[in-house]
Each structure stands twice: as C-alpha cells, then as structure tokens.
Amino acid sequence: MSEPDGEHLGPYRLLSPLGSGGFGEVHLALDPEGRTVAVKVLHPHVAAEASALTRLEREVETMRLVEGPHVAEVLDASMSGDSPYLVTRYVQGRALSVVPVPVDDLRRLARGLAQALMSIHEAGVVHRDLKPANVMMADGEPVVIDFGIASALDSLSVTASGAVVGTPGYLAPEVLEGQEAGAPADVFSFAATLAYAATGRQPYGTGPLSAVAYRVVHHEPDLEGAPAWLEPLLRDCLVRDPAARPTAAQVCARLGVDAPARGRHGVRGLSGTARRPAPSAMGVPGSAGHEQGGYLSTEAGPGAVFSTGRRAGLEPPDLHDLSTREWRPGVAAVDEARARHREKIRRRWVVGSGIFVALLAAAARTPLPEASLLLLASYSLIVVVDAGIALLSRGLFRSRRMVTDLSSVAGVVALWLVLSTLFSPFTLALFAGTALVVGVVFLLNA
C-alpha cells in the first residue's frame, strides 16, 4: 500500500481536510470509482500503538455491520504502513449543533435518529457519544456519524491529549457514575439530543461540566416547549434507571417507523489490509472483541475525536460467514442522491426564473402590455407542462415537484401585480437588469 504523498492515501485521493481531533485528521477524498468518502488518518502517536491497531483492525469487521440510510457506514480500513486510516461514507451537510433550533421537521428528525439507533444496536454496537455535534443534517435527514472504534483505543496513553469519552448533558447517569455503558445509555443520549432539537435548549442546562453532570444524575430534564406528542417519549427515555428506558426498537414503534432498511448503500467490505478477526474475538464471551466496540468520528470540526463506545450488551452477530470483499457502492442510493440533487437545482431554476419573469413583465406592463402578458403566459405554460410531466412520471419527488410548479405560477402572477402597482417601469427595468447580472455572476461562480 502506498503512503500519503499529499495527493493519495492507498487507493484514495485526498481532496481537502475536513477537521482534526485527538486521534486523527478527517479528509474529504475520492475512492477509485470517483465517489466522495471521508478518510480519517490516524495521528502518528496513535499509529505507534501496535496493540491498539491490532484491536482496532479486529473491530472493523463489527463496525462494517452497521448500515442504513441514517448512519455513515464504515467502508474500508487499513492498519498497516505509517499512516493507518479508516474510511466512512461522506455526509454532506451541517451538524445538528449548528443548525437553527428548534428544528422545523421534528418528526422527521426523531424517526431518522430512532432508525439510526436501531441500526447501531442491531449490529451489537453502542454509540456512547450520541449528541447534536454527531448528527449531520443532510437535506433534512439526520445521519449519525460516530460509532464503532473505541475499545481498540482504550489502552492508548494519548487519552490525555484531548480525547473525550462523552459530553455531560448527553451522557446517561449510569455512565457518569462509572457504570457500564449499554444500549440504554444510547437511548438516553437520543432523547437528550432530540430534546435539544425540540426546545432549542440543553436539556440539563449549561455551565461547568461538573454542574451539568450533577443535574443529569440528580435533577429532571428541562423539556418545556417540547411538543405534546414527543414529551412523554422523552421523559421515558430520560429516566435515571436504565432498565426502565424503552429499547431502540420500542422507540421506533412508538414513533410509527419501520425497522431500518439494510443494504441500502450496497455491499460493503474491506479493500485495505484489515483482516477478518480471529475466532476468539468473534463473540466468544470474555474476549476483547465481544466485550467492547468502537466507532469512528468523521465530524468536520476541530473537536472531531475518537470517543469511547461499547457494544450494546446484545448477542453479537455471527461473523464466521463474513468474507472480506471489495466495496461496491449501492446504485440505488447513488441514483436517489442524484435525483434529489437534480430536484433541488430544478426547484431553484423554477423559482429564480419566475422572479425574473415577474420583474420583466411588470416593467413592460404599462409601455408594452402585450409583451407583459406574453411573458407571463409563456412562463406559466412551460411550468404547467412541467407539472403535467411530473404527474405522469413515477419519480421520487413527483408530489413536491407539482406543488412547486403550481405555486410558482401563482406566485409569479401575484408578484407581477404587486410590482407593477408599486413601482415605475424604469425602476422595475433596473431591478430586472440587476437580477440578470447577479444571476450570471452566480452561474459563473457555480
């Protein structure tokens, strides 16, 4: 395997850094087929720990069992050479911690997070550091980016360099008290994250970490402002007794969502040097591979670190029949992503061209009324035809496309009337010219 030369790391072409943490640096990269991925290159002081790398190599087989539309799957790993690395699906979006809160579509967020949690637990892994910073919002859908790697790094002496085990306010009380972090701890973190998204406030307040941790253990969460349909679920998930919390499957059932779909992103495997674990680590009680799991953080920010995580206390899947295979991304997921992107571009064109047509038609209403009506009629005809095509098609966004088209026609006519009433033709002509220049500059920059 070739070492990083500023351009490539193994078969991956590194494009730009996304963030750095206590254990590695995350890069945006291209795989051999030209698809974007996130590559985390371990820091030299981490790579020097041979025993930790061996354990991490063993855990990758379990990490790649976690898959679904709401998790950033581990795709590849290589623990050899001077620059060991792990590869995950790249999620383009912003962290929940930096988007405006309360979020608009709270049900969509809750259902997506519940499905992600169930996907993680079904693979026998516990996230242990689920929080808003570890939830990426991609086109309104949540994607969890942190799971699967910590046990291999538990023995590292570098934990003093800034690696964070978890975040008070989102860690369960039993974890803060030094007990084992199981699947119920993730359910607690899920509810705390969702409470933040619903209310716009930290559920256990702010201040010194010790004060926040004390409130988690001894006080009730602040859920004022949470919607009535969600508050009972949040309270059940935030109870202090881990045994009293619902499971991820029960949370999904209460939110009315199905079990997460598996295999949506195609057949995944290890194309690097990570090997299939030895039988002693494949779910045999008492082995390191059975007791703990870990996960990779691809959080694009200075705080992106490897964080401690453990498996869910469930019976781990049988890994004996797994073979090491080259990863081939799923065609269905790629097609859906492309369709979503095309729909976004089309919507922007419909709205943008509608505003420009309204400006031109309003400017021409007094001196050239026939031209004004012709502009409106031409735009309306084109958009209505597009809506008719959407009605006859079986696309993923048929309903949304029709609503956008018909709303644009009504909006353009209304804007035409308002503008032609309030402004003179000369002023409107200046507006139209300015809009044209801005549009051209935007296209050139794009």
Tab-separated table of C-alpha atoms in Angstrom:
chain	number	residue	atom	x	y	z
A	1	MET	CA	0.000	0.000	0.000
A	2	SER	CA	1.355	3.436	-0.868
A	3	GLU	CA	1.790	6.072	1.774
A	4	PRO	CA	0.197	9.552	1.622
A	5	ASP	CA	2.082	11.821	-0.757
A	6	GLY	CA	-0.096	14.874	-0.375
A	7	GLU	CA	-2.480	13.565	-3.018
A	8	HIS	CA	-3.195	9.884	-2.370
A	9	LEU	CA	-3.529	7.512	0.569
A	10	GLY	CA	-3.721	3.958	-0.640
A	11	PRO	CA	-6.422	3.901	-3.355
A	12	TYR	CA	-7.967	7.174	-2.117
A	13	ARG	CA	-7.236	10.621	-3.479
A	14	LEU	CA	-7.263	13.174	-0.658
A	15	LEU	CA	-9.022	16.403	-1.648
A	16	SER	CA	-9.176	18.622	1.426
A	17	PRO	CA	-9.099	18.373	5.234
A	18	LEU	CA	-12.481	18.437	6.988
A	19	GLY	CA	-11.312	18.557	10.599
A	20	SER	CA	-8.857	17.246	13.140
A	21	GLY	CA	-9.233	15.676	16.566
A	22	GLY	CA	-7.227	13.993	19.262
A	23	PHE	CA	-6.733	10.749	17.333
A	24	GLY	CA	-6.781	11.650	13.666
A	25	GLU	CA	-7.472	14.038	10.835
A	26	VAL	CA	-10.528	13.703	8.596
A	27	HIS	CA	-10.161	14.313	4.851
A	28	LEU	CA	-12.636	14.582	2.042
A	29	ALA	CA	-11.440	12.073	-0.549
A	30	LEU	CA	-12.353	10.224	-3.726
A	31	ASP	CA	-12.445	6.449	-3.925
A	32	PRO	CA	-11.143	4.590	-7.010
A	33	GLU	CA	-14.562	4.933	-8.665
A	34	GLY	CA	-14.668	8.694	-8.151
A	35	ARG	CA	-17.142	8.764	-5.251
A	36	THR	CA	-16.619	11.034	-2.263
A	37	VAL	CA	-15.747	9.449	1.076
A	38	ALA	CA	-14.428	10.617	4.436
A	39	VAL	CA	-10.960	9.288	5.300
A	40	LYS	CA	-9.678	9.541	8.866
A	41	VAL	CA	-5.899	9.293	9.025
A	42	LEU	CA	-4.672	8.350	12.484
A	43	HIS	CA	-2.111	10.648	14.083
A	44	PRO	CA	1.459	9.279	14.321
A	45	HIS	CA	1.309	8.925	18.107
A	46	VAL	CA	-1.821	6.785	17.691
A	47	ALA	CA	-0.345	4.743	14.853
A	48	ALA	CA	2.667	3.944	17.060
A	49	GLU	CA	0.478	1.848	19.403
A	50	ALA	CA	0.720	-1.552	17.693
A	51	SER	CA	-1.534	-3.343	20.173
A	52	ALA	CA	-4.263	-0.743	19.770
A	53	LEU	CA	-4.089	-1.005	15.981
A	54	THR	CA	-4.406	-4.769	16.180
A	55	ARG	CA	-7.526	-4.464	18.302
A	56	LEU	CA	-8.920	-1.766	16.014
A	57	GLU	CA	-8.284	-3.964	12.978
A	58	ARG	CA	-10.300	-6.717	14.635
A	59	GLU	CA	-13.183	-4.367	15.446
A	60	VAL	CA	-13.580	-3.127	11.865
A	61	GLU	CA	-15.455	-6.304	10.946
A	62	THR	CA	-18.128	-5.453	13.507
A	63	MET	CA	-18.164	-1.782	12.577
A	64	ARG	CA	-18.996	-2.582	8.952
A	65	LEU	CA	-22.132	-4.453	10.053
A	66	VAL	CA	-23.707	-1.109	10.947
A	67	GLU	CA	-25.505	0.150	7.856
A	68	GLY	CA	-28.561	2.139	6.911
A	69	PRO	CA	-29.657	5.437	5.394
A	70	HIS	CA	-29.229	7.274	8.705
A	71	VAL	CA	-25.693	6.150	9.615
A	72	ALA	CA	-22.356	6.979	7.983
A	73	GLU	CA	-21.130	3.439	7.420
A	74	VAL	CA	-17.538	2.337	7.786
A	75	LEU	CA	-16.478	1.364	4.272
A	76	ASP	CA	-12.806	0.489	4.460
A	77	ALA	CA	-9.763	0.409	6.741
A	78	SER	CA	-6.044	-0.151	6.598
A	79	MET	CA	-3.978	-0.569	9.744
A	80	SER	CA	-0.610	-1.139	8.041
A	81	GLY	CA	2.075	1.322	6.982
A	82	ASP	CA	2.997	4.620	8.563
A	83	SER	CA	-0.461	6.153	8.125
A	84	PRO	CA	-3.286	3.833	9.215
A	85	TYR	CA	-6.713	5.078	8.204
A	86	LEU	CA	-10.424	4.355	8.248
A	87	VAL	CA	-12.968	5.301	5.585
A	88	THR	CA	-16.622	6.163	6.104
A	89	ARG	CA	-19.440	7.365	3.899
A	90	TYR	CA	-19.137	11.107	3.426
A	91	VAL	CA	-22.166	13.055	4.616
A	92	GLN	CA	-22.599	16.494	3.091
A	93	GLY	CA	-24.469	18.738	5.467
A	94	ARG	CA	-24.248	20.596	8.767
A	95	ALA	CA	-24.191	19.247	12.278
A	96	LEU	CA	-27.399	19.483	14.293
A	97	SER	CA	-25.424	21.529	16.816
A	98	VAL	CA	-25.048	24.422	14.345
A	99	VAL	CA	-28.399	24.423	12.514
A	100	PRO	CA	-31.238	26.679	13.726
A	101	VAL	CA	-33.242	25.153	16.570
A	102	PRO	CA	-35.973	24.235	17.288
A	103	VAL	CA	-35.870	22.301	14.024
A	104	ASP	CA	-38.800	22.598	11.646
A	105	ASP	CA	-39.466	18.943	10.831
A	106	LEU	CA	-39.073	17.388	14.268
A	107	ARG	CA	-40.913	14.163	13.396
A	108	ARG	CA	-38.557	13.506	10.504
A	109	LEU	CA	-35.555	14.040	12.766
A	110	ALA	CA	-36.955	11.827	15.530
A	111	ARG	CA	-37.751	8.954	13.192
A	112	GLY	CA	-34.393	9.146	11.444
A	113	LEU	CA	-32.471	9.150	14.727
A	114	ALA	CA	-34.529	6.238	16.031
A	115	GLN	CA	-33.764	4.223	12.907
A	116	ALA	CA	-30.064	5.063	13.200
A	117	LEU	CA	-30.013	3.939	16.816
A	118	MET	CA	-31.714	0.670	15.938
A	119	SER	CA	-29.223	0.046	13.112
A	120	ILE	CA	-26.310	0.559	15.512
A	121	HIS	CA	-27.749	-1.653	18.244
A	122	GLU	CA	-28.722	-4.435	15.831
A	123	ALA	CA	-25.042	-4.712	14.903
A	124	GLY	CA	-24.121	-5.154	18.566
A	125	VAL	CA	-22.556	-1.706	18.975
A	126	VAL	CA	-23.216	1.136	21.406
A	127	HIS	CA	-22.553	4.657	20.208
A	128	ARG	CA	-21.919	6.135	23.670
A	129	ASP	CA	-21.384	9.704	22.457
A	130	LEU	CA	-24.595	10.496	20.594
A	131	LYS	CA	-25.107	14.268	20.696
A	132	PRO	CA	-26.077	17.112	18.309
A	133	ALA	CA	-22.483	17.501	17.074
A	134	ASN	CA	-22.502	13.863	15.943
A	135	VAL	CA	-25.724	14.174	13.931
A	136	MET	CA	-25.319	15.562	10.425
A	137	MET	CA	-28.355	17.112	8.742
A	138	ALA	CA	-28.331	16.257	5.015
A	139	ASP	CA	-31.314	17.644	3.088
A	140	GLY	CA	-33.386	17.491	6.261
A	141	GLU	CA	-32.458	13.884	7.046
A	142	PRO	CA	-30.324	13.062	10.113
A	143	VAL	CA	-27.204	10.918	9.667
A	144	VAL	CA	-25.271	9.677	12.709
A	145	ILE	CA	-21.536	9.892	12.071
A	146	ASP	CA	-19.966	8.435	15.211
A	147	PHE	CA	-19.762	4.785	16.175
A	148	GLY	CA	-17.567	1.722	16.369
A	149	ILE	CA	-13.898	2.090	17.329
A	150	ALA	CA	-13.156	2.973	20.946
A	151	SER	CA	-12.304	-0.359	22.510
A	152	ALA	CA	-9.200	-0.690	20.371
A	153	LEU	CA	-8.018	2.670	21.672
A	154	ASP	CA	-8.870	2.233	25.362
A	155	SER	CA	-5.286	1.337	26.198
A	156	LEU	CA	-3.742	4.313	24.470
A	157	SER	CA	-1.672	6.638	26.582
A	158	VAL	CA	-2.765	9.515	24.356
A	159	THR	CA	-6.143	9.955	26.046
A	160	ALA	CA	-4.604	12.828	27.940
A	161	SER	CA	-4.133	14.708	24.641
A	162	GLY	CA	-7.786	15.711	24.430
A	163	ALA	CA	-9.876	12.662	23.565
A	164	VAL	CA	-13.318	12.991	25.080
A	165	VAL	CA	-15.204	9.969	26.384
A	166	GLY	CA	-18.514	11.773	26.166
A	167	THR	CA	-20.372	15.024	26.710
A	168	PRO	CA	-22.106	15.764	30.038
A	169	GLY	CA	-25.720	16.630	29.359
A	170	TYR	CA	-25.949	13.825	26.816
A	171	LEU	CA	-24.237	11.039	28.763
A	172	ALA	CA	-26.553	8.804	30.763
A	173	PRO	CA	-26.442	8.982	34.586
A	174	GLU	CA	-25.038	5.465	34.899
A	175	VAL	CA	-22.123	6.389	32.632
A	176	LEU	CA	-21.346	9.491	34.693
A	177	GLU	CA	-21.340	7.304	37.794
A	178	GLY	CA	-18.766	4.953	36.249
A	179	GLN	CA	-21.047	2.071	35.311
A	180	GLU	CA	-21.066	0.131	32.044
A	181	ALA	CA	-22.438	1.992	29.036
A	182	GLY	CA	-25.020	-0.244	27.366
A	183	ALA	CA	-27.783	0.257	24.845
A	184	PRO	CA	-29.980	2.138	27.390
A	185	ALA	CA	-27.263	4.802	27.613
A	186	ASP	CA	-27.696	5.464	23.887
A	187	VAL	CA	-31.465	5.763	24.352
A	188	PHE	CA	-30.831	8.431	26.996
A	189	SER	CA	-28.468	10.312	24.647
A	190	PHE	CA	-31.015	10.001	21.821
A	191	ALA	CA	-33.682	11.663	23.974
A	192	ALA	CA	-31.337	14.414	25.191
A	193	THR	CA	-30.342	15.176	21.593
A	194	LEU	CA	-33.959	15.230	20.472
A	195	ALA	CA	-34.922	17.446	23.420
A	196	TYR	CA	-32.299	19.977	22.327
A	197	ALA	CA	-33.659	19.905	18.772
A	198	ALA	CA	-37.246	20.321	20.027
A	199	THR	CA	-36.713	23.131	22.541
A	200	GLY	CA	-33.526	24.842	21.389
A	201	ARG	CA	-32.051	24.427	24.885
A	202	GLN	CA	-29.682	21.984	26.526
A	203	PRO	CA	-31.982	19.612	28.492
A	204	TYR	CA	-29.748	19.819	31.577
A	205	GLY	CA	-28.656	23.414	31.225
A	206	THR	CA	-25.242	24.927	30.674
A	207	GLY	CA	-22.281	25.829	32.837
A	208	PRO	CA	-19.304	23.915	34.239
A	209	LEU	CA	-19.196	20.290	33.161
A	210	SER	CA	-19.360	19.111	36.757
A	211	ALA	CA	-22.537	21.128	37.331
A	212	VAL	CA	-24.189	19.749	34.203
A	213	ALA	CA	-23.219	16.204	35.174
A	214	TYR	CA	-24.701	16.736	38.654
A	215	ARG	CA	-28.020	17.845	37.143
A	216	VAL	CA	-28.109	14.759	34.912
A	217	VAL	CA	-27.763	12.484	37.915
A	218	HIS	CA	-29.970	14.360	40.399
A	219	HIS	CA	-32.379	16.667	38.507
A	220	GLU	CA	-35.194	16.299	35.998
A	221	PRO	CA	-34.582	17.469	32.399
A	222	ASP	CA	-35.925	20.768	31.124
A	223	LEU	CA	-38.494	19.773	28.482
A	224	GLU	CA	-40.585	22.948	28.484
A	225	GLY	CA	-41.654	23.707	24.921
A	226	ALA	CA	-41.390	20.134	23.670
A	227	PRO	CA	-44.486	19.169	21.617
A	228	ALA	CA	-47.149	17.109	23.358
A	229	TRP	CA	-46.656	14.096	21.051
A	230	LEU	CA	-42.951	13.912	21.895
A	231	GLU	CA	-42.653	14.869	25.575
A	232	PRO	CA	-43.879	11.533	27.040
A	233	LEU	CA	-41.353	9.600	24.952
A	234	LEU	CA	-38.547	11.943	26.006
A	235	ARG	CA	-39.400	11.525	29.684
A	236	ASP	CA	-39.483	7.737	29.373
A	237	CYS	CA	-36.083	7.729	27.664
A	238	LEU	CA	-34.520	10.119	30.192
A	239	VAL	CA	-35.407	8.216	33.358
A	240	ARG	CA	-32.453	7.504	35.635
A	241	ASP	CA	-32.997	3.739	35.769
A	242	PRO	CA	-31.511	2.183	32.585
A	243	ALA	CA	-33.789	-0.849	32.838
A	244	ALA	CA	-36.880	1.380	32.713
A	245	ARG	CA	-35.986	3.018	29.409
A	246	PRO	CA	-37.502	1.734	26.164
A	247	THR	CA	-35.280	-0.048	23.670
A	248	ALA	CA	-34.429	1.398	20.264
A	249	ALA	CA	-36.970	-0.959	18.687
A	250	GLN	CA	-39.660	0.242	21.093
A	251	VAL	CA	-38.772	3.859	20.344
A	252	CYS	CA	-39.188	3.156	16.625
A	253	ALA	CA	-42.559	1.527	17.283
A	254	ARG	CA	-43.789	4.485	19.335
A	255	LEU	CA	-42.741	6.888	16.586
A	256	GLY	CA	-44.513	4.778	13.982
A	257	VAL	CA	-41.476	3.893	11.884
A	258	ASP	CA	-40.413	0.565	10.454
A	259	ALA	CA	-37.175	-1.214	11.207
A	260	PRO	CA	-34.265	0.398	9.333
A	261	ALA	CA	-33.599	-0.916	5.844
A	262	ARG	CA	-30.337	-2.803	5.488
A	263	GLY	CA	-28.026	-2.958	2.494
A	264	ARG	CA	-29.292	0.318	1.086
A	265	HIS	CA	-25.788	1.516	0.328
A	266	GLY	CA	-24.584	-1.620	-1.364
A	267	VAL	CA	-22.217	-4.438	-0.497
A	268	ARG	CA	-19.506	-3.172	1.784
A	269	GLY	CA	-16.268	-4.719	2.832
A	270	LEU	CA	-12.609	-4.162	3.477
A	271	SER	CA	-10.478	-3.400	0.482
A	272	GLY	CA	-7.490	-2.453	2.611
A	273	THR	CA	-5.419	-4.650	4.892
A	274	ALA	CA	-7.891	-5.052	7.733
A	275	ARG	CA	-8.362	-8.790	8.215
A	276	ARG	CA	-11.199	-10.929	9.391
A	277	PRO	CA	-10.998	-11.310	13.180
A	278	ALA	CA	-9.759	-14.455	14.797
A	279	PRO	CA	-12.422	-16.816	16.179
A	280	SER	CA	-11.513	-15.811	19.724
A	281	ALA	CA	-12.761	-12.290	19.027
A	282	MET	CA	-15.974	-13.250	17.248
A	283	GLY	CA	-18.457	-13.104	20.064
A	284	VAL	CA	-16.747	-15.504	22.441
A	285	PRO	CA	-17.581	-14.365	25.976
A	286	GLY	CA	-14.681	-12.787	27.727
A	287	SER	CA	-12.807	-11.793	24.591
A	288	ALA	CA	-11.978	-8.188	23.870
A	289	GLY	CA	-13.935	-8.327	20.641
A	290	HIS	CA	-17.035	-9.491	22.457
A	291	GLU	CA	-16.980	-7.034	25.319
A	292	GLN	CA	-16.387	-3.767	23.550
A	293	GLY	CA	-16.870	-1.963	20.295
A	294	GLY	CA	-15.895	1.413	18.953
A	295	TYR	CA	-16.641	3.969	16.316
A	296	LEU	CA	-15.031	6.490	14.037
A	297	SER	CA	-15.834	10.158	14.217
A	298	THR	CA	-15.972	11.982	10.905
A	299	GLU	CA	-17.190	15.191	12.471
A	300	ALA	CA	-15.884	18.058	10.354
A	301	GLY	CA	-14.568	20.344	13.030
A	302	PRO	CA	-11.702	20.918	15.418
A	303	GLY	CA	-13.404	18.813	18.050
A	304	ALA	CA	-13.605	15.683	15.930
A	305	VAL	CA	-12.052	12.948	18.009
A	306	PHE	CA	-12.276	9.255	18.622
A	307	SER	CA	-14.617	8.756	21.548
A	308	THR	CA	-15.174	5.764	23.752
A	309	GLY	CA	-18.047	3.375	22.918
A	310	ARG	CA	-19.154	-0.142	23.883
A	311	ARG	CA	-21.391	-2.738	22.380
A	312	ALA	CA	-24.980	-2.977	23.218
A	313	GLY	CA	-24.884	-5.978	25.545
A	314	LEU	CA	-26.805	-7.880	22.911
A	315	GLU	CA	-25.731	-11.177	21.415
A	316	PRO	CA	-23.257	-10.118	18.674
A	317	PRO	CA	-23.881	-11.201	15.094
A	318	ASP	CA	-22.116	-14.288	13.808
A	319	LEU	CA	-19.099	-13.115	11.862
A	320	HIS	CA	-17.796	-16.530	10.799
A	321	ASP	CA	-19.565	-16.448	7.453
A	322	LEU	CA	-18.369	-12.935	6.583
A	323	SER	CA	-15.737	-12.668	3.889
A	324	THR	CA	-13.523	-9.738	3.082
A	325	ARG	CA	-14.918	-8.151	-0.075
A	326	GLU	CA	-14.182	-5.100	-2.140
A	327	TRP	CA	-16.686	-2.332	-1.523
A	328	ARG	CA	-19.093	-1.544	-4.331
A	329	PRO	CA	-21.383	1.413	-3.534
A	330	GLY	CA	-25.108	0.775	-3.982
A	331	VAL	CA	-26.502	2.035	-7.253
A	332	ALA	CA	-29.931	2.730	-5.748
A	333	ALA	CA	-28.544	5.102	-3.122
A	334	VAL	CA	-26.418	6.939	-5.688
A	335	ASP	CA	-29.377	7.302	-8.046
A	336	GLU	CA	-31.563	8.654	-5.263
A	337	ALA	CA	-28.896	11.165	-4.245
A	338	ARG	CA	-28.568	12.332	-7.841
A	339	ALA	CA	-32.342	12.620	-8.197
A	340	ARG	CA	-32.524	14.664	-5.014
A	341	HIS	CA	-29.772	16.969	-6.276
A	342	ARG	CA	-31.457	17.394	-9.663
A	343	GLU	CA	-34.745	18.236	-7.964
A	344	LYS	CA	-33.055	20.885	-5.826
A	345	ILE	CA	-31.452	22.502	-8.899
A	346	ARG	CA	-34.726	22.357	-10.848
A	347	ARG	CA	-36.630	23.980	-7.981
A	348	ARG	CA	-34.125	26.828	-7.794
A	349	TRP	CA	-34.402	27.404	-11.529
A	350	VAL	CA	-38.210	27.469	-11.428
A	351	VAL	CA	-38.299	29.982	-8.561
A	352	GLY	CA	-35.416	32.122	-9.820
A	353	SER	CA	-36.670	32.335	-13.392
A	354	GLY	CA	-40.158	33.084	-12.075
A	355	ILE	CA	-38.920	36.096	-10.129
A	356	PHE	CA	-37.030	37.362	-13.183
A	357	VAL	CA	-40.062	36.906	-15.454
A	358	ALA	CA	-42.270	38.745	-12.934
A	359	LEU	CA	-39.823	41.680	-12.925
A	360	LEU	CA	-39.683	41.871	-16.727
A	361	ALA	CA	-43.451	41.514	-17.130
A	362	ALA	CA	-44.122	44.182	-14.500
A	363	ALA	CA	-41.664	46.564	-16.199
A	364	ALA	CA	-43.403	46.025	-19.567
A	365	ARG	CA	-46.995	46.200	-18.269
A	366	THR	CA	-47.501	49.913	-18.999
A	367	PRO	CA	-45.455	50.506	-22.179
A	368	LEU	CA	-45.885	47.032	-23.701
A	369	PRO	CA	-48.903	45.271	-22.141
A	370	GLU	CA	-48.974	42.575	-24.847
A	371	ALA	CA	-45.325	41.674	-24.177
A	372	SER	CA	-46.030	41.610	-20.460
A	373	LEU	CA	-48.886	39.139	-20.870
A	374	LEU	CA	-46.849	37.071	-23.326
A	375	LEU	CA	-44.029	36.687	-20.789
A	376	LEU	CA	-46.450	35.576	-18.087
A	377	ALA	CA	-48.288	33.195	-20.402
A	378	SER	CA	-45.068	31.633	-21.703
A	379	TYR	CA	-43.667	31.052	-18.237
A	380	SER	CA	-46.970	29.649	-16.965
A	381	LEU	CA	-47.305	27.294	-19.952
A	382	ILE	CA	-43.783	25.926	-19.526
A	383	VAL	CA	-44.228	25.366	-15.797
A	384	VAL	CA	-47.683	23.802	-16.183
A	385	VAL	CA	-46.290	21.400	-18.804
A	386	ASP	CA	-43.514	20.511	-16.353
A	387	ALA	CA	-46.153	19.842	-13.670
A	388	GLY	CA	-48.029	17.608	-16.116
A	389	ILE	CA	-44.875	15.641	-16.809
A	390	ALA	CA	-44.387	15.227	-13.068
A	391	LEU	CA	-47.958	13.952	-12.737
A	392	LEU	CA	-47.353	11.242	-15.340
A	393	SER	CA	-43.925	10.253	-14.045
A	394	ARG	CA	-43.070	7.920	-11.173
A	395	GLY	CA	-40.218	9.983	-9.776
A	396	LEU	CA	-39.315	10.156	-6.104
A	397	PHE	CA	-40.338	13.804	-5.858
A	398	ARG	CA	-43.467	13.856	-8.036
A	399	SER	CA	-45.779	15.483	-5.483
A	400	ARG	CA	-43.185	18.013	-4.359
A	401	ARG	CA	-42.434	18.925	-7.980
A	402	MET	CA	-46.096	19.530	-8.803
A	403	VAL	CA	-46.614	21.693	-5.728
A	404	THR	CA	-43.512	23.740	-6.564
A	405	ASP	CA	-44.603	24.285	-10.169
A	406	LEU	CA	-48.182	25.313	-9.432
A	407	SER	CA	-47.138	27.502	-6.501
A	408	SER	CA	-44.564	29.223	-8.723
A	409	VAL	CA	-47.176	30.126	-11.339
A	410	ALA	CA	-49.474	31.641	-8.719
A	411	GLY	CA	-46.570	33.402	-7.038
A	412	VAL	CA	-45.292	34.939	-10.287
A	413	VAL	CA	-48.717	36.334	-11.191
A	414	ALA	CA	-49.150	37.787	-7.700
A	415	LEU	CA	-45.640	39.273	-7.737
A	416	TRP	CA	-46.303	40.783	-11.181
A	417	LEU	CA	-49.415	42.545	-9.928
A	418	VAL	CA	-47.738	43.862	-6.782
A	419	LEU	CA	-44.585	45.098	-8.531
A	420	SER	CA	-46.397	46.774	-11.417
A	421	THR	CA	-48.645	48.582	-8.916
A	422	LEU	CA	-45.915	49.795	-6.549
A	423	PHE	CA	-43.015	50.632	-8.877
A	424	SER	CA	-42.467	52.516	-12.115
A	425	PRO	CA	-41.434	50.688	-15.306
A	426	PHE	CA	-37.973	52.312	-15.185
A	427	THR	CA	-37.339	51.154	-11.622
A	428	LEU	CA	-38.503	47.649	-12.463
A	429	ALA	CA	-36.250	47.576	-15.514
A	430	LEU	CA	-33.294	48.453	-13.264
A	431	PHE	CA	-34.311	45.668	-10.870
A	432	ALA	CA	-34.511	43.194	-13.744
A	433	GLY	CA	-31.105	44.204	-15.073
A	434	THR	CA	-29.551	43.863	-11.639
A	435	ALA	CA	-31.138	40.434	-11.181
A	436	LEU	CA	-29.775	39.348	-14.559
A	437	VAL	CA	-26.228	40.443	-13.663
A	438	VAL	CA	-26.408	38.726	-10.258
A	439	GLY	CA	-27.703	35.544	-11.883
A	440	VAL	CA	-24.891	35.496	-14.448
A	441	VAL	CA	-22.252	36.071	-11.748
A	442	PHE	CA	-23.782	33.296	-9.644
A	443	LEU	CA	-23.711	30.857	-12.570
A	444	LEU	CA	-20.096	31.708	-13.375
A	445	ASN	CA	-19.079	31.155	-9.748
A	446	ALA	CA	-21.013	27.901	-9.570
